[in-house]
Short mmCIF file of C-alpha atoms in Angstrom, two decimals:
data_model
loop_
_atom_site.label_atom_id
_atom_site.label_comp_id
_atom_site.label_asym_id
_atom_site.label_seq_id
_atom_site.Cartn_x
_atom_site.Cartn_y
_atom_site.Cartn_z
CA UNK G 1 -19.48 28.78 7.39
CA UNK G 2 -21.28 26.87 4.35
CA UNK G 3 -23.55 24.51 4.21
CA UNK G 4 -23.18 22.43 1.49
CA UNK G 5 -19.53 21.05 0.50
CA UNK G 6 -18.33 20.78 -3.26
CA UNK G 7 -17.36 17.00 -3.80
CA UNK G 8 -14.36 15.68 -2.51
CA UNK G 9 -12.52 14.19 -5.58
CA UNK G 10 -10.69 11.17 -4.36
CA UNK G 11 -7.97 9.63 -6.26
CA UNK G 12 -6.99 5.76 -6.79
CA UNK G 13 -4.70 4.31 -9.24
CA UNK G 14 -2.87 1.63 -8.16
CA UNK G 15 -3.70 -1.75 -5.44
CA UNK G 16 -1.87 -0.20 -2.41
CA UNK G 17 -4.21 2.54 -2.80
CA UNK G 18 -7.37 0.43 -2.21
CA UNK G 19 -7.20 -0.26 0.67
CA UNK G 20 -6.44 2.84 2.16
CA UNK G 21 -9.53 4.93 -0.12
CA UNK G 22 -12.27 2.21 1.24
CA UNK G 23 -12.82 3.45 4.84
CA UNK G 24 -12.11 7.21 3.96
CA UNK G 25 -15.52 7.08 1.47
CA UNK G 26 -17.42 4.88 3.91
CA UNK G 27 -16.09 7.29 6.86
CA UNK G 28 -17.59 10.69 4.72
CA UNK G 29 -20.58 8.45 4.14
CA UNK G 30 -20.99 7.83 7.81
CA UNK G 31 -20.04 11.43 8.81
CA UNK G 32 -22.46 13.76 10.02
CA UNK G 33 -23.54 15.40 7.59
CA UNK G 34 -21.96 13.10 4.62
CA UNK G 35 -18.58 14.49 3.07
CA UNK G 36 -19.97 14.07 -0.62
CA UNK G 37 -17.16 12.58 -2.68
CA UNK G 38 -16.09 11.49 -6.38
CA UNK G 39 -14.37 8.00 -7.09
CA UNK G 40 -11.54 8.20 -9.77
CA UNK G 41 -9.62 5.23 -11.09
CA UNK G 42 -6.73 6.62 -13.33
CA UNK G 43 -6.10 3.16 -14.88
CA UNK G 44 -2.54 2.70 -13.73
CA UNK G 45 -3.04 -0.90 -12.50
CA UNK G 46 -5.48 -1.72 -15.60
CA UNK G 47 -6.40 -5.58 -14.58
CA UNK G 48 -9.82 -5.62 -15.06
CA UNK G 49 -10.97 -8.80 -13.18
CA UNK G 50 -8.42 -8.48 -10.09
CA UNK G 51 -9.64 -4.59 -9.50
CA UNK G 52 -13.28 -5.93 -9.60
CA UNK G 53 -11.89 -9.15 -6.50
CA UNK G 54 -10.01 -6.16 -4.66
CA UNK G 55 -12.87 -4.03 -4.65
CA UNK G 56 -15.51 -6.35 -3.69
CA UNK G 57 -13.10 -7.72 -1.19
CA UNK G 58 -12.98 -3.97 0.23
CA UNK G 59 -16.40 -3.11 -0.50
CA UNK G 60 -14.49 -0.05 -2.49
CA UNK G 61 -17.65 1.69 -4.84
CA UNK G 62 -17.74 1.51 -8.30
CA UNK G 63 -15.28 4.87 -9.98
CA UNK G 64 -18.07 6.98 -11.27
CA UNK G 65 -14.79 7.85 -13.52
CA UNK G 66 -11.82 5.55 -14.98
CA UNK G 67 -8.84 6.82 -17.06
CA UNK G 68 -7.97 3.69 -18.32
CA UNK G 69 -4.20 4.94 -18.56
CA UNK G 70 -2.84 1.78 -18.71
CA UNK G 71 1.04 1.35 -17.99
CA UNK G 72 4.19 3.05 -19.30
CA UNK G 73 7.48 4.98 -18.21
CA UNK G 74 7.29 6.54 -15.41
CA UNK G 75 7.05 9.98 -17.49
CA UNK G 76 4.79 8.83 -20.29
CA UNK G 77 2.33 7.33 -17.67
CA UNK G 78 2.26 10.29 -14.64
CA UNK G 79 1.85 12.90 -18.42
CA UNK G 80 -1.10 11.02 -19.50
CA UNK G 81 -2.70 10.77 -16.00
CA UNK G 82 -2.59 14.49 -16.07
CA UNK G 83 -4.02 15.07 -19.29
CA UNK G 84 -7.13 12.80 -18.92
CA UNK G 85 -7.45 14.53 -15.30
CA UNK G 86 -7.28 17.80 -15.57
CA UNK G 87 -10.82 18.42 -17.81
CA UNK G 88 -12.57 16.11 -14.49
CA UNK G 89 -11.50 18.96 -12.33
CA UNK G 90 -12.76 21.52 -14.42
CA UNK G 91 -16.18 19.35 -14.70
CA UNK G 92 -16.24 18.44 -11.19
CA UNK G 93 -15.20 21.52 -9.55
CA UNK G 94 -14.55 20.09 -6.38
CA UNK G 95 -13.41 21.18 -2.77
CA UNK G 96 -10.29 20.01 -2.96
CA UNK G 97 -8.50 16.27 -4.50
CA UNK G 98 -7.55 13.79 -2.03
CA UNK G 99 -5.04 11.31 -2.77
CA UNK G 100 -3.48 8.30 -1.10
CA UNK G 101 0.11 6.76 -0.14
CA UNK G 102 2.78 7.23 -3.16
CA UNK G 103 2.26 6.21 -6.53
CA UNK G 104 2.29 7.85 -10.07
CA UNK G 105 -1.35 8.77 -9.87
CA UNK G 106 -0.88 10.30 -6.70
CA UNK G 107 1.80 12.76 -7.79
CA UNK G 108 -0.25 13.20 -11.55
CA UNK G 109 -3.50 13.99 -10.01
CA UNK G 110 -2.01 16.48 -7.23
CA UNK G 111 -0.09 18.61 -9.91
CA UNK G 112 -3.02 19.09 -11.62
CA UNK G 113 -5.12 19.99 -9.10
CA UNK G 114 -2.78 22.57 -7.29
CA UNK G 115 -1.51 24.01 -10.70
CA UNK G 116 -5.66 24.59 -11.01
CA UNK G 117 -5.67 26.16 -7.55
CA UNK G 118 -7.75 23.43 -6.18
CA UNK G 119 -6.43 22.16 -2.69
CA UNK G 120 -4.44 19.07 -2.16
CA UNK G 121 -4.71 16.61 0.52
CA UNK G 122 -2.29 13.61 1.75
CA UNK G 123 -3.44 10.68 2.88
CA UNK G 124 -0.13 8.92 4.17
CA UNK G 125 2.28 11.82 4.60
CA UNK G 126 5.64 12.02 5.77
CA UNK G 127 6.58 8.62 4.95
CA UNK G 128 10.64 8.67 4.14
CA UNK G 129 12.86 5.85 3.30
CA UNK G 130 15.87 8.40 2.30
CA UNK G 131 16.59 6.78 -0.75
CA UNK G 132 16.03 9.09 -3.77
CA UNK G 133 16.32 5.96 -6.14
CA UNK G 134 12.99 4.76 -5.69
CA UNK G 135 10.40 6.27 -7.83
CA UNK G 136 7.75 6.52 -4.48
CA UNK G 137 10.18 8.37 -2.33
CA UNK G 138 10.01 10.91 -5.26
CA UNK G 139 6.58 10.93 -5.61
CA UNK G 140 6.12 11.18 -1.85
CA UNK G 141 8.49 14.47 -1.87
CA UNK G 142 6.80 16.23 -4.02
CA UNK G 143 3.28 15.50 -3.41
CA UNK G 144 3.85 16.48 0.33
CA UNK G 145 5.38 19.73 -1.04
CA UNK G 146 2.38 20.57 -2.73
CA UNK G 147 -0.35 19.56 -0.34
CA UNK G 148 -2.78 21.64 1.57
CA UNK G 149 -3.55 19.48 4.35
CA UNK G 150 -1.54 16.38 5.23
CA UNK G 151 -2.52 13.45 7.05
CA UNK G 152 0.01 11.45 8.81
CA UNK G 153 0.16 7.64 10.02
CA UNK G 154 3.40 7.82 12.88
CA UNK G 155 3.90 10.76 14.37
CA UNK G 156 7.67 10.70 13.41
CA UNK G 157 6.10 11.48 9.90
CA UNK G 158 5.84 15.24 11.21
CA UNK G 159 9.40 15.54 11.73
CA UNK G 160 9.98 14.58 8.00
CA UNK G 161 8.04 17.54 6.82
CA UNK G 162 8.75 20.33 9.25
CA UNK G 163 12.47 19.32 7.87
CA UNK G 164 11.28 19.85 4.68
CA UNK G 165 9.69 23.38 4.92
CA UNK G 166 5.85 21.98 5.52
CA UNK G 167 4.12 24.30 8.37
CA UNK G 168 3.21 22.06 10.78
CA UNK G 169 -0.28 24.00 10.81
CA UNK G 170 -0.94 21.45 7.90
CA UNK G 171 -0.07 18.21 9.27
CA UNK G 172 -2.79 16.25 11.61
CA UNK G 173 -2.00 13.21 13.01
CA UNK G 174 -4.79 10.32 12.03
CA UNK G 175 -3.26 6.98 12.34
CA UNK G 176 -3.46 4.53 9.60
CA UNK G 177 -6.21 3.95 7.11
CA UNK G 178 -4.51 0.33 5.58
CA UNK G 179 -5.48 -0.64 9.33
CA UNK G 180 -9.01 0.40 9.04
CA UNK G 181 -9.37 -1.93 6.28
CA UNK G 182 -7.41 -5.02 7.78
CA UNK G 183 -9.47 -4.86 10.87
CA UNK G 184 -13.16 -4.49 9.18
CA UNK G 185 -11.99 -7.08 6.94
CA UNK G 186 -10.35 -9.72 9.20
CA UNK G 187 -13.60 -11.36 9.97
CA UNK G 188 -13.94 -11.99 5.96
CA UNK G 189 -10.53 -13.43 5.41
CA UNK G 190 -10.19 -16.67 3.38
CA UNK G 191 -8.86 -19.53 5.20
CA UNK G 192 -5.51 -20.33 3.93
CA UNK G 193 -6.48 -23.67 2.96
CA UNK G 194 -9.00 -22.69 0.89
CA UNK G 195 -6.95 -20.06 -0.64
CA UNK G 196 -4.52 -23.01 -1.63
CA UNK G 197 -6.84 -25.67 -2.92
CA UNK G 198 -9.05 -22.69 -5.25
CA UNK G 199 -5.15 -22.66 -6.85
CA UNK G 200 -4.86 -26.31 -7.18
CA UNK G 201 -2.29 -26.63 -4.70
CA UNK G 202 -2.75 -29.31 -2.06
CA UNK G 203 -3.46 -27.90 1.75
CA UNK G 204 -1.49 -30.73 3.00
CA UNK G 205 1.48 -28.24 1.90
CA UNK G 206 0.57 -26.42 5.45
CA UNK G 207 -1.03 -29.14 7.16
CA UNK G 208 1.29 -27.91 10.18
CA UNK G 209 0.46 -24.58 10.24
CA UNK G 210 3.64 -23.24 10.02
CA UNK G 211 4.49 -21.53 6.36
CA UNK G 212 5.89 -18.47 4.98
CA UNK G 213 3.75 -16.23 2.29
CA UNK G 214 6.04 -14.17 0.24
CA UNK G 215 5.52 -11.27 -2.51
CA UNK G 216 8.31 -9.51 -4.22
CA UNK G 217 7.50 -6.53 -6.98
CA UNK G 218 10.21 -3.67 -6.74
CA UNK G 219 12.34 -2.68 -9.50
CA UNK G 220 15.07 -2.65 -7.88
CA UNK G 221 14.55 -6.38 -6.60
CA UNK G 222 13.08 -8.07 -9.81
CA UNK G 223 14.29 -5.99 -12.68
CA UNK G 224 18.14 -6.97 -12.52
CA UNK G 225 18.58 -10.70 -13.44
CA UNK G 226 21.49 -11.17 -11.10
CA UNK G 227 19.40 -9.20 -8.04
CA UNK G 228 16.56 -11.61 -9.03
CA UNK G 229 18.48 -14.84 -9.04
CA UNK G 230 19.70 -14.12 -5.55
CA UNK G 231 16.49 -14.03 -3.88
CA UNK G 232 14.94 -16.90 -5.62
CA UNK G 233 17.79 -19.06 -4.35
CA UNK G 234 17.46 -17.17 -0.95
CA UNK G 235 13.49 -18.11 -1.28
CA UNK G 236 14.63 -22.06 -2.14
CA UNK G 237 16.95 -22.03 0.84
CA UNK G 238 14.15 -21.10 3.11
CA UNK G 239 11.77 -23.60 1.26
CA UNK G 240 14.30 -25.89 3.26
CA UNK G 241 13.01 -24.48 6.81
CA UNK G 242 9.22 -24.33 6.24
CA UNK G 243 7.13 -24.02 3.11
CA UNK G 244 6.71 -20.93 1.45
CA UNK G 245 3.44 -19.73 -0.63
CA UNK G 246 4.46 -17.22 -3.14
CA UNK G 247 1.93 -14.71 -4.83
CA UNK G 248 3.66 -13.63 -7.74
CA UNK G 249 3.08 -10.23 -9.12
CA UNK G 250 2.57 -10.45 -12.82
CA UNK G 251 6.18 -8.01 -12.99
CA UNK G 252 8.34 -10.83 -11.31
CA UNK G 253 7.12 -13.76 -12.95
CA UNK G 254 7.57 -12.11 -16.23
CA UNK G 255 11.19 -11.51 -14.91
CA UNK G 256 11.38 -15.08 -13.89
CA UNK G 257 10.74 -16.23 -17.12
CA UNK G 258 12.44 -13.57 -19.24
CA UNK G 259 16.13 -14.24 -17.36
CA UNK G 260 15.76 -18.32 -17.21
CA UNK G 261 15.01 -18.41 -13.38
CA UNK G 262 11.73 -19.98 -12.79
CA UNK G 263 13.61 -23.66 -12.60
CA UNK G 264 15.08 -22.43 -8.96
CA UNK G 265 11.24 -22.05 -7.54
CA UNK G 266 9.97 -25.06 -8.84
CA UNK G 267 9.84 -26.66 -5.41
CA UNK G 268 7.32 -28.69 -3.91
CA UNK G 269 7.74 -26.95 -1.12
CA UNK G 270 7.14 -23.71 -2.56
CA UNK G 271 3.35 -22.92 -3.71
CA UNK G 272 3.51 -20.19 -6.73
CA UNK G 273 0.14 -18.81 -6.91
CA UNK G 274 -1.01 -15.72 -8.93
CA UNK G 275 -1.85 -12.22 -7.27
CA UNK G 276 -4.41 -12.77 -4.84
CA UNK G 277 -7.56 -11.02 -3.60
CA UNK G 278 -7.45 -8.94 -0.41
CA UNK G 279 -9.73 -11.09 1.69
CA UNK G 280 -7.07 -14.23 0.41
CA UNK G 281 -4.16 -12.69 1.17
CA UNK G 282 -5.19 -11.15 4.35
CA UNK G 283 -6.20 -14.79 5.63
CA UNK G 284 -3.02 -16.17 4.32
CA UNK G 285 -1.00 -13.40 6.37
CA UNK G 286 -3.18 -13.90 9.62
CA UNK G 287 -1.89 -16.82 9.94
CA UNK G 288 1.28 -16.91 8.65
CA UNK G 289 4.54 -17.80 10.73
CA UNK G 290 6.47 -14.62 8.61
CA UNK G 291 5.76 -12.70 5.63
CA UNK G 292 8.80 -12.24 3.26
CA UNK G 293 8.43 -8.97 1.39
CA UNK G 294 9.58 -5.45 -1.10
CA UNK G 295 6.32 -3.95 0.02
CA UNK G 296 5.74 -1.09 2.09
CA UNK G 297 1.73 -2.02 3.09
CA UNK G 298 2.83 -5.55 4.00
CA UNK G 299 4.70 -4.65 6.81
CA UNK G 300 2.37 -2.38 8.20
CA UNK G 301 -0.31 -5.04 8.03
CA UNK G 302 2.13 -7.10 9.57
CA UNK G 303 2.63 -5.13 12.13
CA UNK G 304 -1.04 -5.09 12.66
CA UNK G 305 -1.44 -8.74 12.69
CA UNK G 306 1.86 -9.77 15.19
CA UNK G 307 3.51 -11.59 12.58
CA UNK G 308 7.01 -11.55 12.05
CA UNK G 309 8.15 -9.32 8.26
CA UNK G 310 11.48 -9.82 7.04
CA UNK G 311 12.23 -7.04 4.39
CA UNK G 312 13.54 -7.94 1.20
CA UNK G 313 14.96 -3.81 1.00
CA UNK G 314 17.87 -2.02 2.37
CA UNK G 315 15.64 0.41 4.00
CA UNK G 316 11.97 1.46 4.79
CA UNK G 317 9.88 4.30 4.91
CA UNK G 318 8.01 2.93 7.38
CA UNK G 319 10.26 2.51 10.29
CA UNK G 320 7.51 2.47 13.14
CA UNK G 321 7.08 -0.80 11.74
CA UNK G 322 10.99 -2.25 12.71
CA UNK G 323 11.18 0.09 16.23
CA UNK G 324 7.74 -0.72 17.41
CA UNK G 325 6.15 -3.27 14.81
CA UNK G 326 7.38 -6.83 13.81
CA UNK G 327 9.64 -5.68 11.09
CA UNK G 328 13.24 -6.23 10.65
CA UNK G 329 14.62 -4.82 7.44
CA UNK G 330 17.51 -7.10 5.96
CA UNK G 331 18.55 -6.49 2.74
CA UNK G 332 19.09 -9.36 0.35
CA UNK G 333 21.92 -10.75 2.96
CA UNK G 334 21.43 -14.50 2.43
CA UNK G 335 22.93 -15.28 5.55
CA UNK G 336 21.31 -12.44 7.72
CA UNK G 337 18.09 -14.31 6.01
CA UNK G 338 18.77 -17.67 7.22
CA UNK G 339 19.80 -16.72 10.25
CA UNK G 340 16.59 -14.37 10.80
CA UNK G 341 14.51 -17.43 9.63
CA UNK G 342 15.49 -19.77 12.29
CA UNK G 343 15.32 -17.07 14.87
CA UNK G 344 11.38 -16.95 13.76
CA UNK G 345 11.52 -20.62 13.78
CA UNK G 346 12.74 -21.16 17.24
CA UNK G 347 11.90 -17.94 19.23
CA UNK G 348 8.53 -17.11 17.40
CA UNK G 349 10.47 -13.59 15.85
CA UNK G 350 9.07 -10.29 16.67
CA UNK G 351 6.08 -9.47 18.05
CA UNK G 352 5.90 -6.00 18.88
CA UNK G 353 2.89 -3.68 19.42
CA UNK G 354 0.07 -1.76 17.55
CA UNK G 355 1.18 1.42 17.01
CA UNK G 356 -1.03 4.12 18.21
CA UNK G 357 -3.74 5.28 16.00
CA UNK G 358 -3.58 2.30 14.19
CA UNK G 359 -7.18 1.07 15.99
CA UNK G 360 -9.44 1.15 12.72
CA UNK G 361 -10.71 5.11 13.54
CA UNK G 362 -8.23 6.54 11.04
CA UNK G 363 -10.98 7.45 8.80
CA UNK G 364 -12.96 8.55 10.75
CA UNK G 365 -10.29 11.18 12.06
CA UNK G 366 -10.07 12.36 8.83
CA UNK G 367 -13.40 12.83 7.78
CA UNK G 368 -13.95 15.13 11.07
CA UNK G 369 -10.84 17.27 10.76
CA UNK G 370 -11.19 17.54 6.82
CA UNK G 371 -14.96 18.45 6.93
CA UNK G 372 -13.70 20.99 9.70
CA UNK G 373 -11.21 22.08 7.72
CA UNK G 374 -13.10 22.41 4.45
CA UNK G 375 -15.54 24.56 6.55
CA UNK G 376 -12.81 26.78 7.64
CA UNK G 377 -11.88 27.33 4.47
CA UNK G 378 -15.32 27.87 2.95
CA UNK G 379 -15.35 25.23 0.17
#
């Protein structure tokens, strides 16, 4: 057994991954003895002043280290991540490279380290939507192929791998770190009417309490004028029902504008506000009557919250959230939509449960079992 632990080097890169690296370094800072531990930002979401809101918001550290990759092709971006990696893992030399959920940095920074021999772990394992045409799935394929030790948020997630060829040796079962963060933040949230009126958009708007909040960022939704042009009239339909408030990711509203499509959201009773800080989104969720998403982390926080999630996607890679959760996955089927809406509207939707594990110790149970495990393994 050794005493002293090389530093973990702990990857982020993109928003989603926030929120699930902020209680993993406070958990190794609270472990006893500390897990020491190296912040890298590979650049791949590059907006300077939102990263700053999201990290204060999450009380995330400062990188020590920032790529500054910036975006490009899927190729051209996960190459360059690699190259301004690798010499930080020759510098650093650390115990092993943790990385989170399922985007480009993740798979980038992984194939570096294990083609260096340095071990891999998974935060957010196991995760499958079965559809091959989404760039995560790929990324979560092969980054789970390559990892050391995995760390899983449903215990379905082990099935996924053990069908894959992973040893099940290398899987542990820690619940969910994105849940960690939504329930050590919750007391911080931003009232929604606040939220609104910072954005010049009058509270009266949900004066009733009862509004939709809606984001919508995949490819495969916003990139394909006709796909795009169905859910904005989809979105101005609902607008009918209740009021939506819309944080636009800086991908769709470039869309919007780029196909001729912005005129079909320009709806009083649709509030079109920029990307928003955690704490202000998490408030606006909280108390939303449904969230209308693409994203993945949205319907676990959902989930988290009981409050109905209608899924913009044909599938999910999170299904714990539609068997257990408050989830219902429904394509872009405008009348499934309406139809789902007024079922919210009158019934009060899904409800569901917590899934177990997801109690806000998820870090925690990492930063045991890892430290254990780097131990073991005499890092």
């Amino acid at each position: 057994m050794i005493t002293t632990l090389s530093p973990v080097l702990c990857v982020v890169g993109a928003r989603p991954n926030y929120m699930k690296m902020a209680p993993i370094l406070r958990a190794f800072d609270e472990h006893h003895p500390a897990l020491p531990w190296v912040l890298v930002h590979t650049g791949q979401h590059y907006d300077h002043a939102m990263n700053e809101r999201l990290f204060r918001g999450l009380r995330l550290p400062t990188p020590q280290h920032n790529l500054e990759v910036g975006s490009g092709t899927h190729a051209v971006q996960t190459a360059e991540i690699m190259k301004r990696f690798e010499p930080l893992v020759d510098d650093i030399r650390p115990s092993c490279v943790l990385v989170v959920g399922d985007v480009n940095s993740t798979l980038a920074c992984a194939l570096v380290a294990v083609k260096k021999h340095v071990p891999v772990v998974h935060v957010e394992a196991g995760l499958r939507s079965g559809d091959r045409a989404m760039p995560e799935e790929i990324n979560r394929i092969l980054v789970d192929r390559v990892s050391d030790r995995l760390y899983t948020t449903e215990r379905s997630a082990l099935d996924n791998l053990v069908r894959e060829g992973v040893d099940a040796g290398w899987v542990h079962f820690a619940g969910n770190v994105m849940i960690d963060s939504l329930l050590s933040s919750r007391p911080l949230a931003v009232p929604p009417v606040k939220t609104l009126a910072d954005h010049g958009i009058d509270p009266a708007l949900i004066a009733d309490g009862r509004y939709g909040v809606v984001t919508l960022h995949r490819p495969s939704n916003v990139d394909d004028p006709e796909q795009l042009k169905r859910l904005a009239s989809m979105l101005s339909q609902a607008a009918e029902r209740l009021p939506l408030v819309f944080a636009i990711h800086p991908r769709t509203r470039g869309n919007l504008e780029k196909f001729g499509l912005g005129a079909l959201l320009q709806n009083p009773r649709i509030a079109l506000l920029p990307p928003l800080g955690y704490l202000e989104m998490l408030g606006l969720m909280s108390d939303a009557t449904v969230m209308v998403t693409d994203s993945g982390g949205l319907q676990e926080e959902t989930t988290a919250l009981s409050v109905p999630c209608l899924t913009l996607r044909e599938n999910t890679e999170r299904p714990i959230t539609v068997e257990q959760g408050t989830n219902t996955v429904i394509g872009i089927d405008a009348a499934l939509f309406v139809r789902s809406l007024d079922d919210i509207l009158v019934t009060g939707g899904k409800r569901g449960r917590v899934p177990e594990y997801w109690d806000g110790n998820a870090a925690r149970r990492i930063a045991a079992d890892l430290y254990g495990w780097l131990q073991q393994r005499g890092a």
